[in-house]
XYZ file of C-alpha atoms in Angstrom:
503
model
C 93.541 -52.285 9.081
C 93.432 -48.616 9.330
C 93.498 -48.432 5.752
C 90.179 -50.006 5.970
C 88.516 -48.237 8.040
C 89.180 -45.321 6.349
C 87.697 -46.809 2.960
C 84.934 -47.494 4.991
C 84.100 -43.946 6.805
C 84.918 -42.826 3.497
C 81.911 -45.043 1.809
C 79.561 -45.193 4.800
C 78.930 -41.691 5.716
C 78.195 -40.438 2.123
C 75.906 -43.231 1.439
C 73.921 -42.279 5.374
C 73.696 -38.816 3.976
C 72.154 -39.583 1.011
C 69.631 -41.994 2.421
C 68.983 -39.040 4.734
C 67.984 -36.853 2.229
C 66.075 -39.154 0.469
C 64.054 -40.012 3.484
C 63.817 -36.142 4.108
C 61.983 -35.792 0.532
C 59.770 -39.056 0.708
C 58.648 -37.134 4.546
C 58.439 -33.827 2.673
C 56.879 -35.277 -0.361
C 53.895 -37.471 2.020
C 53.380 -34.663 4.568
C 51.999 -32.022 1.609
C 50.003 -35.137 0.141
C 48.498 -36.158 3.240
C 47.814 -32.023 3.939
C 46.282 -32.135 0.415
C 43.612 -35.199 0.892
C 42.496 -33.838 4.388
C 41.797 -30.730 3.232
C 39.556 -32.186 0.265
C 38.269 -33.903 2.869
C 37.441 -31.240 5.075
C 35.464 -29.232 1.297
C 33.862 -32.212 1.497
C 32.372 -32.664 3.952
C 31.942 -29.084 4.748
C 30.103 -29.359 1.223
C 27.615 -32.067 2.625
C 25.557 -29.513 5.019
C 22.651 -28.311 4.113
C 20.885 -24.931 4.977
C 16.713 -26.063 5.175
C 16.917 -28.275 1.954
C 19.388 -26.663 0.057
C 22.569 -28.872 -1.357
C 25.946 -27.588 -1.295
C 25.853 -25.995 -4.626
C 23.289 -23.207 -3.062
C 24.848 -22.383 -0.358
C 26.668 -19.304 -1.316
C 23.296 -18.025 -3.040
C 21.643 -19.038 -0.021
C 23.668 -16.867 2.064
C 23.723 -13.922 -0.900
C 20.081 -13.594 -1.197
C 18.347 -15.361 1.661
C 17.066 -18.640 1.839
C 14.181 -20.101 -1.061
C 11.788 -20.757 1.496
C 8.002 -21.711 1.193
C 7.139 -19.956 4.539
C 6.620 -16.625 4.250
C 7.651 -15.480 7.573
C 11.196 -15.954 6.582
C 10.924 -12.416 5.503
C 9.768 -11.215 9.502
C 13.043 -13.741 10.255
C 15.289 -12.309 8.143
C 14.526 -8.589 8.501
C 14.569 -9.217 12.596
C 18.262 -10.988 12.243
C 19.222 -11.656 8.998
C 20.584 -8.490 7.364
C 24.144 -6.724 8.654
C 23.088 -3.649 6.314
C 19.870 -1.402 7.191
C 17.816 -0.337 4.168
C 18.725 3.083 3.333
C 15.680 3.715 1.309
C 11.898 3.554 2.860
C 10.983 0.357 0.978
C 12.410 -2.420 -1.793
C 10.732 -4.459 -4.138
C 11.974 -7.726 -4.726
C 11.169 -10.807 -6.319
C 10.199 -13.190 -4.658
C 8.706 -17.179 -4.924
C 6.422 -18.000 -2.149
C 3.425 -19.641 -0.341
C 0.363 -17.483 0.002
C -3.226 -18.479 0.895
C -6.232 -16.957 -0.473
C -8.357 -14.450 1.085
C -10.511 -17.449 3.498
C -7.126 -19.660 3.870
C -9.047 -22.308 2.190
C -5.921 -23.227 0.262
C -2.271 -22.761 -0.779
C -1.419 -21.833 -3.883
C 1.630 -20.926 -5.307
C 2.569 -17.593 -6.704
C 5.716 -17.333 -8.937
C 7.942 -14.146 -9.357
C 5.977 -11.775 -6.701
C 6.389 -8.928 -5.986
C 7.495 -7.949 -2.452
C 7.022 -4.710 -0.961
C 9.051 -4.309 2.513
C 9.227 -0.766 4.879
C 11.779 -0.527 7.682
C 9.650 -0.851 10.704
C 8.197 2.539 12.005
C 9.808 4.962 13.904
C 7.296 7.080 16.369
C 6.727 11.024 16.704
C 7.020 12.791 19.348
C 4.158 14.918 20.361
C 3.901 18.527 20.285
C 1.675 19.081 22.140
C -1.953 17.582 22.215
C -0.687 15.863 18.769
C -1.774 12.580 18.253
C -4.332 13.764 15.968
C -1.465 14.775 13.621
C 1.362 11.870 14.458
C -1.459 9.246 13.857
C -2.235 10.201 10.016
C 1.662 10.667 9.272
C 2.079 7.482 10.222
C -0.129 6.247 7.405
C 1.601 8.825 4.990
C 4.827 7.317 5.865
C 3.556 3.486 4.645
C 1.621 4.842 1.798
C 3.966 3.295 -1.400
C 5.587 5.435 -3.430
C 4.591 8.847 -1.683
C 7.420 9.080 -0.875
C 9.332 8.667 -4.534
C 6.473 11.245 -6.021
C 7.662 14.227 -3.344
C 11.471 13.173 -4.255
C 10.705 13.135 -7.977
C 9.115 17.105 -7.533
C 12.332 18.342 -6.167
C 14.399 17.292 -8.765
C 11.889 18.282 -11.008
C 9.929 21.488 -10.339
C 12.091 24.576 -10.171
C 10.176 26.410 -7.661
C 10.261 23.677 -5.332
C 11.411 25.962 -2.777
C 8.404 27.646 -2.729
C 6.036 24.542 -1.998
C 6.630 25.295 1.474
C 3.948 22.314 3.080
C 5.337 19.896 -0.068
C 8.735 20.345 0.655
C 8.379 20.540 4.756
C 6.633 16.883 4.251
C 9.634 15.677 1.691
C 12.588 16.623 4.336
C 10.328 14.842 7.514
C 9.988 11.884 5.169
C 13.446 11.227 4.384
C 14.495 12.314 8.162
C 11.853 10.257 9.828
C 13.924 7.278 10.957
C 16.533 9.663 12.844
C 15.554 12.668 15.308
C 12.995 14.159 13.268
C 11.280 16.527 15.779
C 12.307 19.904 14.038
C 11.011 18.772 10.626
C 7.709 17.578 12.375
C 7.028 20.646 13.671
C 7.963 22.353 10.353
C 5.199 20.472 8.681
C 2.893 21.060 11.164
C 3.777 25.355 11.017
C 3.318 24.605 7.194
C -0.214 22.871 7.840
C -1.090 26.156 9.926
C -0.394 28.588 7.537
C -3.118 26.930 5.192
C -5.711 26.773 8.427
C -4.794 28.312 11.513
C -7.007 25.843 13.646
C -3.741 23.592 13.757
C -1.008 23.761 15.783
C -2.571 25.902 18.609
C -2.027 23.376 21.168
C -5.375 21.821 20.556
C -7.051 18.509 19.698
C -8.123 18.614 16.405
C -9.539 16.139 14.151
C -7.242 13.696 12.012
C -9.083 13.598 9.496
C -9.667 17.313 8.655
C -6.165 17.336 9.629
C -5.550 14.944 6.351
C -7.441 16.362 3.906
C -5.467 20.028 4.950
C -2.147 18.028 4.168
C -2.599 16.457 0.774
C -5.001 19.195 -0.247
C -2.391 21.619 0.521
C -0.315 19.877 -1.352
C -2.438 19.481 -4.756
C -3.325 22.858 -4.291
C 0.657 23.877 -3.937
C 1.466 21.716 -7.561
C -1.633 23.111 -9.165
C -0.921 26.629 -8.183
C 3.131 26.214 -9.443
C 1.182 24.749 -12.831
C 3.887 21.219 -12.257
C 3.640 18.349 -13.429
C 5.149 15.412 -12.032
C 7.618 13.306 -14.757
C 8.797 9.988 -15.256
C 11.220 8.654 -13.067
C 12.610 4.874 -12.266
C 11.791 2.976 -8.827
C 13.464 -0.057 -7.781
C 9.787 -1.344 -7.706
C 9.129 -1.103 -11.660
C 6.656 1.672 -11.420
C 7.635 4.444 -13.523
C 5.184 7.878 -14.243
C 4.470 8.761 -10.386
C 2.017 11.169 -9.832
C 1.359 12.564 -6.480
C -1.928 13.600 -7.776
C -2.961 9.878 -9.351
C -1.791 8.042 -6.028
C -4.564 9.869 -4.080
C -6.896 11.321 -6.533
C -10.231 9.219 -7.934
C -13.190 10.688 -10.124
C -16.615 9.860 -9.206
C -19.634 10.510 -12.261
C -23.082 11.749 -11.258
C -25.419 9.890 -13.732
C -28.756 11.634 -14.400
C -31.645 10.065 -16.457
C -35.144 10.663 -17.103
C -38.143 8.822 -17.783
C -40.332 10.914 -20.240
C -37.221 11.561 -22.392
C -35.034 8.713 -21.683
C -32.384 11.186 -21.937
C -29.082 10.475 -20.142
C -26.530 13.039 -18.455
C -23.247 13.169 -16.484
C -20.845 15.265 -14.527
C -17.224 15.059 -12.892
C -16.094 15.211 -9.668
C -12.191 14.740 -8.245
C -11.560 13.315 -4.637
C -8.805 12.649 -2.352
C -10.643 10.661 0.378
C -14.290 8.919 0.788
C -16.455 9.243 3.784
C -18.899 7.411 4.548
C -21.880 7.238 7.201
C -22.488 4.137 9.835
C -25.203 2.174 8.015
C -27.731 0.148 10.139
C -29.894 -0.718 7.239
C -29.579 -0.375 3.120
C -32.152 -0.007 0.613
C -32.324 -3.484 -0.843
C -33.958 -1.911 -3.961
C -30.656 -0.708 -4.932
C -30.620 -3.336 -7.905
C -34.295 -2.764 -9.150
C -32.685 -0.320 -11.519
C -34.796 2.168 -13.934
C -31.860 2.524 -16.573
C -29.069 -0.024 -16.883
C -26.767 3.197 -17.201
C -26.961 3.099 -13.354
C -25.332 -0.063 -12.909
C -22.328 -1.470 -11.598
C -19.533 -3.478 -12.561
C -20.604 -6.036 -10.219
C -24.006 -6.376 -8.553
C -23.283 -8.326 -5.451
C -25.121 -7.281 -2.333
C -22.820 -5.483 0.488
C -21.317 -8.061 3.178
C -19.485 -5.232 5.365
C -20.363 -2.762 7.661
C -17.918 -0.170 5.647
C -19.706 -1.854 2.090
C -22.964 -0.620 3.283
C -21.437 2.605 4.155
C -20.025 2.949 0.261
C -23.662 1.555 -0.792
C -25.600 4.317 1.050
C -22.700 6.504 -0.445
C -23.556 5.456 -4.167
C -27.566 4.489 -3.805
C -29.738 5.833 -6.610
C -32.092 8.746 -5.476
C -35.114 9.575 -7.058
C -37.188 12.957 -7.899
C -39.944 14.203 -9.789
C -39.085 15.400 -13.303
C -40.748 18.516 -12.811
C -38.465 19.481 -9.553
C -35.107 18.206 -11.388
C -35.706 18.886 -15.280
C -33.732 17.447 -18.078
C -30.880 19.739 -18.858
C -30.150 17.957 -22.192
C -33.466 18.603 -24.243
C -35.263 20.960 -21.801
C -38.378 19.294 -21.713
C -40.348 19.486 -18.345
C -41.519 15.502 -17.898
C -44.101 14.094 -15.517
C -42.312 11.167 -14.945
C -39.390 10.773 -12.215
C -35.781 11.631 -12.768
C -33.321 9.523 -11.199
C -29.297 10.585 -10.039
C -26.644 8.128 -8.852
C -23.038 9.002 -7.883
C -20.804 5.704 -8.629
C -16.898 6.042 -8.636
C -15.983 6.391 -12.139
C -11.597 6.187 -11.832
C -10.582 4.850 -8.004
C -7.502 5.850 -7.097
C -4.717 3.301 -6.312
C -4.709 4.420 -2.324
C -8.244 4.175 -1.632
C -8.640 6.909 2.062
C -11.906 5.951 3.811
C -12.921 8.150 7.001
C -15.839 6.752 8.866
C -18.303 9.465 9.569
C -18.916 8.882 13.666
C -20.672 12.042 14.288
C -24.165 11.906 14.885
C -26.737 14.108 16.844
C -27.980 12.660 20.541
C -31.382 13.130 21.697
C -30.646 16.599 23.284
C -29.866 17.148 19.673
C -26.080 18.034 20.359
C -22.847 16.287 18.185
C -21.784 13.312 19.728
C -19.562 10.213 18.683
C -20.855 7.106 17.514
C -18.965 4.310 19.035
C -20.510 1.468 17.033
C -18.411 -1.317 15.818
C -17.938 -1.669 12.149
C -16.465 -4.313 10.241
C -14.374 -3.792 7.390
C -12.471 -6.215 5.357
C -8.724 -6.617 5.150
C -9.495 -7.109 1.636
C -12.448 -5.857 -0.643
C -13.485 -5.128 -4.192
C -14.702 -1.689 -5.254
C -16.556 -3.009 -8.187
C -19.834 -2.777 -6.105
C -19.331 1.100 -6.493
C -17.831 1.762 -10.122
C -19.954 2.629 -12.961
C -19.984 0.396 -16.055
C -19.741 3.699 -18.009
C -15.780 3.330 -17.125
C -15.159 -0.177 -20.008
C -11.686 -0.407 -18.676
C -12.478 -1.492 -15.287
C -12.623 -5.086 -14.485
C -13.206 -6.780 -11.050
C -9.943 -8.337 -11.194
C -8.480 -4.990 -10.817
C -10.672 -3.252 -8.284
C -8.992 -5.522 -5.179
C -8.316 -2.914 -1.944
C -6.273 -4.344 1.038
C -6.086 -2.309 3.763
C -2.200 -1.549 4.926
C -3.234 1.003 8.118
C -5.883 2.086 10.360
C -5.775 5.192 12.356
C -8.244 5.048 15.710
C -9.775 7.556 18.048
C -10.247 6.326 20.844
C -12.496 8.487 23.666
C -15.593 10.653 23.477
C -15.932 13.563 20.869
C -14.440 16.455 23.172
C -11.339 14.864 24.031
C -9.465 11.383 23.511
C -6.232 9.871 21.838
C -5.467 9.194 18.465
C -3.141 6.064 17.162
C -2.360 3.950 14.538
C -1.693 0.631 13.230
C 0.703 0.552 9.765
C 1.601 -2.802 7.764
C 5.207 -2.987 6.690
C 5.033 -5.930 4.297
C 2.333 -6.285 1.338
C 2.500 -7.750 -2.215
C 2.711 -5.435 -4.731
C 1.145 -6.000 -8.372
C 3.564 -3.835 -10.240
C 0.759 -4.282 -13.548
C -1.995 -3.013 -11.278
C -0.283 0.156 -9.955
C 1.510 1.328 -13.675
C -2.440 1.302 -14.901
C -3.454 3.566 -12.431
C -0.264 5.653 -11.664
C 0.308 6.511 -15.552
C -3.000 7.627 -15.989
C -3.055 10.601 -18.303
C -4.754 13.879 -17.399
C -8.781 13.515 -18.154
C -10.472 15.824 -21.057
C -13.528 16.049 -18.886
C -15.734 17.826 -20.790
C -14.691 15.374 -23.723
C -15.409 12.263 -21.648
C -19.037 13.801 -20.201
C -19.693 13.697 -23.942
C -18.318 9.906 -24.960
C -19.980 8.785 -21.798
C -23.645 10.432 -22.274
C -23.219 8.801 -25.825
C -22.303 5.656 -24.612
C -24.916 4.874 -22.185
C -27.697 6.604 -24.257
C -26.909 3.631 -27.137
C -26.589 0.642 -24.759
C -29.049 -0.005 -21.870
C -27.550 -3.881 -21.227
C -24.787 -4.292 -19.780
C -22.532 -7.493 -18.321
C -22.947 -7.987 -14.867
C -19.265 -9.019 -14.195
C -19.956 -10.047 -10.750
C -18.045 -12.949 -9.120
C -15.777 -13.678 -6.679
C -12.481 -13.955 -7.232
C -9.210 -15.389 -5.730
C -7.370 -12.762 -3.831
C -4.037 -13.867 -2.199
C -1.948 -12.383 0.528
C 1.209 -12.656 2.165
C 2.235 -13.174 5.780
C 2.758 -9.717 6.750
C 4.012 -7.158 9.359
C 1.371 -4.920 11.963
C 2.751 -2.295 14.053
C 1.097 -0.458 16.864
C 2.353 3.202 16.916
C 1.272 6.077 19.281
C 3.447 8.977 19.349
C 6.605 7.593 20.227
C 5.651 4.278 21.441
C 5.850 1.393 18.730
C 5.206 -2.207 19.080
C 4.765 -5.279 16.817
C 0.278 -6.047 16.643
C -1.250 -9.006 15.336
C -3.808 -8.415 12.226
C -6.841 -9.981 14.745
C -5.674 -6.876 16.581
C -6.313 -4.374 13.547
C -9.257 -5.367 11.674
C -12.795 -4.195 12.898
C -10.979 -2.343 15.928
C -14.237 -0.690 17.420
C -12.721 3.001 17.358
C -11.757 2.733 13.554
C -11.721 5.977 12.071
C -9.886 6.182 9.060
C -9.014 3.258 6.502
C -6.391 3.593 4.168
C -6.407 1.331 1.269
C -4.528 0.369 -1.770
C -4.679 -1.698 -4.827
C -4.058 -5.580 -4.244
């Protein structure tokens, strides 16, 4: 009996141990299995959700490169939240596919591969002292594209940089203006004094005077150090920036002559257009004596700052014997006629509206009349068909900031209103930013040729379809800065200076 038992302990306990250990391994073996299908479960499902109509296969691009949306103010969204790293540089253009609506909303259409052109929102100045008039036009400078990029592109560039005292003052307050900038502020505005002393006294002074000192200074700093600006690459696929092109147009002075028939032109640079408050326009502006006076396009002015550019370029009229021919010196009895059209427009298009006027106690007071201007316009009202390489489908403005006066002319407050968000036509821009200096005296010649042979020319009026995206107004004054709605901007009744650019 106990000779059995043994033989049974003996065969009993190895056999429990190995079904022990095989039961361990079939647990082991379904644990990791059953691990393995919830977890492909879990991808799975996890896989399933959607971000706006996206499948699983976008998400990780989704969340790489922002969300392909048809609403454009996904970009407001995703600069207000979306972003964990702040834009080091002033502005990026990417590429982006979108929803815009034409110029009257009429419709949507769909524009492919755009160009997107996006600033950090603004930061404010602080005043100096009875500054606004200063602070205000900086603002505009700061959202002006690719001033920026032209300034950076001298220093590396021009080996008495160091000297341009204003042009390098400007370049360190532009890359410093998002932190404490104050000490480079008033560096630029010491700078701006040295060229006239009426600044920086303490004193309001007038913005715009105060922006033609600035980039005139400037010009006058490159011209005067004989440099050139170079080549360079921008993340925006511009290459060739010229400070000088980005602000700089050329208007021709057309001259011709009825007993001779005899046609001549000169050549004028500008920065910045001014233009008077029109009431009324000669509407005999089309009942042209020579075709040579025309314009790309002939249709009549709608706004109140088109009639201010018509009065600007109307045709005036004298008697050949007060304004001779100076081509074949003959003394006519007929009349002579002169009209000043814009011949090259530069791709930031500065338009100060001329508020001054004379009271009936014949003393300079401000006109506070409301104007309208347009968010977008075409120049080719104002170019001269002598130019053959302008087209109205590149002569779009749209207007990106507005700097107001608001009070009477001996005192008051200036401020501005900047857009941070525009479409950008990199074509458009490379045409006129690569533009190659001008052989005046050789193109007075080609020109006077030119519109001596042909007297009729293609009206190329018509309107065409102008698109725009949703975009992003600011409010700045001094240091104050708040988010403004467009309705807010356009045809404010203290406009005072328009800054455009090519749409």
């Amino acid at each position: 009996m106990e000779t059995l038992s043994i033989i049974l302990l003996c065969v009993f306990i190895p056999v429990t141990v190995l079904l022990s250990i095989c039961l361990l391994c079939i647990h082991s073996y379904w644990k990791r299995k059953w691990k393995s299908i919830t977890k492909e479960n879990d991808i799975e499902a996890k896989g399933d959700i959607k971000i706006g109509n996206q499948s699983k296969e976008n998400v990780k691009h989704t969340l790489r490169r922002g969300p392909s949306h048809q609403d454009p103010t996904f970009v407001a969204d995703e600069k207000l939240g979306g972003r964990k790293k702040k834009q080091k540089k002033k502005s990026k253009a990417t590429k982006r596919s979108i929803d815009v609506e034409n110029q009257d909303g009429a419709k949507q259409i769909r524009v492919e591969e755009s160009k997107l052109f996006e600033f950090d929102p603004p930061i404010g100045n602080k005043n100096l002292g009875n500054t606004c008039f200063f602070n205000s036009s900086l603002q505009a400078l700061y959202f002006t594209k690719f001033f920026e990029d032209a300034l950076s592109l001298l220093k590396v560039s021009a080996p008495n940089f160091q000297n341009l005292k204003l042009t390098k003052s400007v370049l360190e307050l532009l890359e410093k203006k998002n932190v404490n900038h104050t000490q480079e502020l008033r560096s630029v505005l010491n700078a701006v004094r040295n060229i006239n002393n009426q600044f920086g006294r303490g004193t309001q002074e007038d913005s715009y005077e105060l922006l033609n000192t600035l980039l005139g200074g400037i010009l006058d700093e490159l011209q005067n150090g004989d440099r050139t600006c170079k080549p360079i690459d921008v993340d925006s696929g511009v290459n060739g920036i010229s400070l000088k092109n980005l602000f700089t147009g050329i208007f021709i002075t057309i001259y011709v002559y009825d007993s001779c028939n005899d046609v001549e032109v000169d050549f004028e640079e500008f920065t910045t257009l001014s233009i008077p408050i029109a009431d009324n326009i000669d509407q005999n502006f089309k009942k042209l004596p020579h075709r040579g006076l025309q314009t790309i396009s002939s249709e009549d002015p709608r706004f109140d700052i088109e009639k201010g550019l018509a009065v600007l370029t109307q045709i005036e009229d004298y008697e050949e014997s007060d304004l001779p021919c100076r081509v074949c010196n003959i003394e006519g009895t007929g009349k002579a006629y002169r009209r000043m059209l814009v011949f090259t427009p530069p791709p930031v298009l500065v338009i100060h509206i001329d508020r001054f006027k004379m009271n009936d106690f014949n003393r300079l007071t401000k006109n506070a009349q409301r104007l309208k201007y347009p968010r977008i316009f075409n120049m080719a009202k104002f170019c001269s068909v002598a130019n053959t390489e302008l087209s109205t489908n590149s002569l779009n403005y749209e207007l990106y900031a507005v700097v107001v006066h608001s009070g009477a002319l001996g005192g008051g407050h200036y401020y501005a209103y900047v857009n941070t968000t525009r479409m950008h036509d990199v074509e458009k821009w490379q045409e006129h930013l690569k533009r190659s200096p001008l052989d005046l005296e050789k193109l007075k010649s080609n020109v006077e040729e030119f519109l001596r042979k042909r007297h009729e020319f293609q009206d190329d009026s018509g309107q065409t379809e102008v698109c725009k995206v949703k975009d992003s107004w600011f409010y700045v004054s001094d240091e104050s800065v708040c988010s403004a709605s467009v309705d807010e901007v356009i045809s404010h009744k203290d406009a005072y200076i328009l800054f455009y650019e090519v749409h």
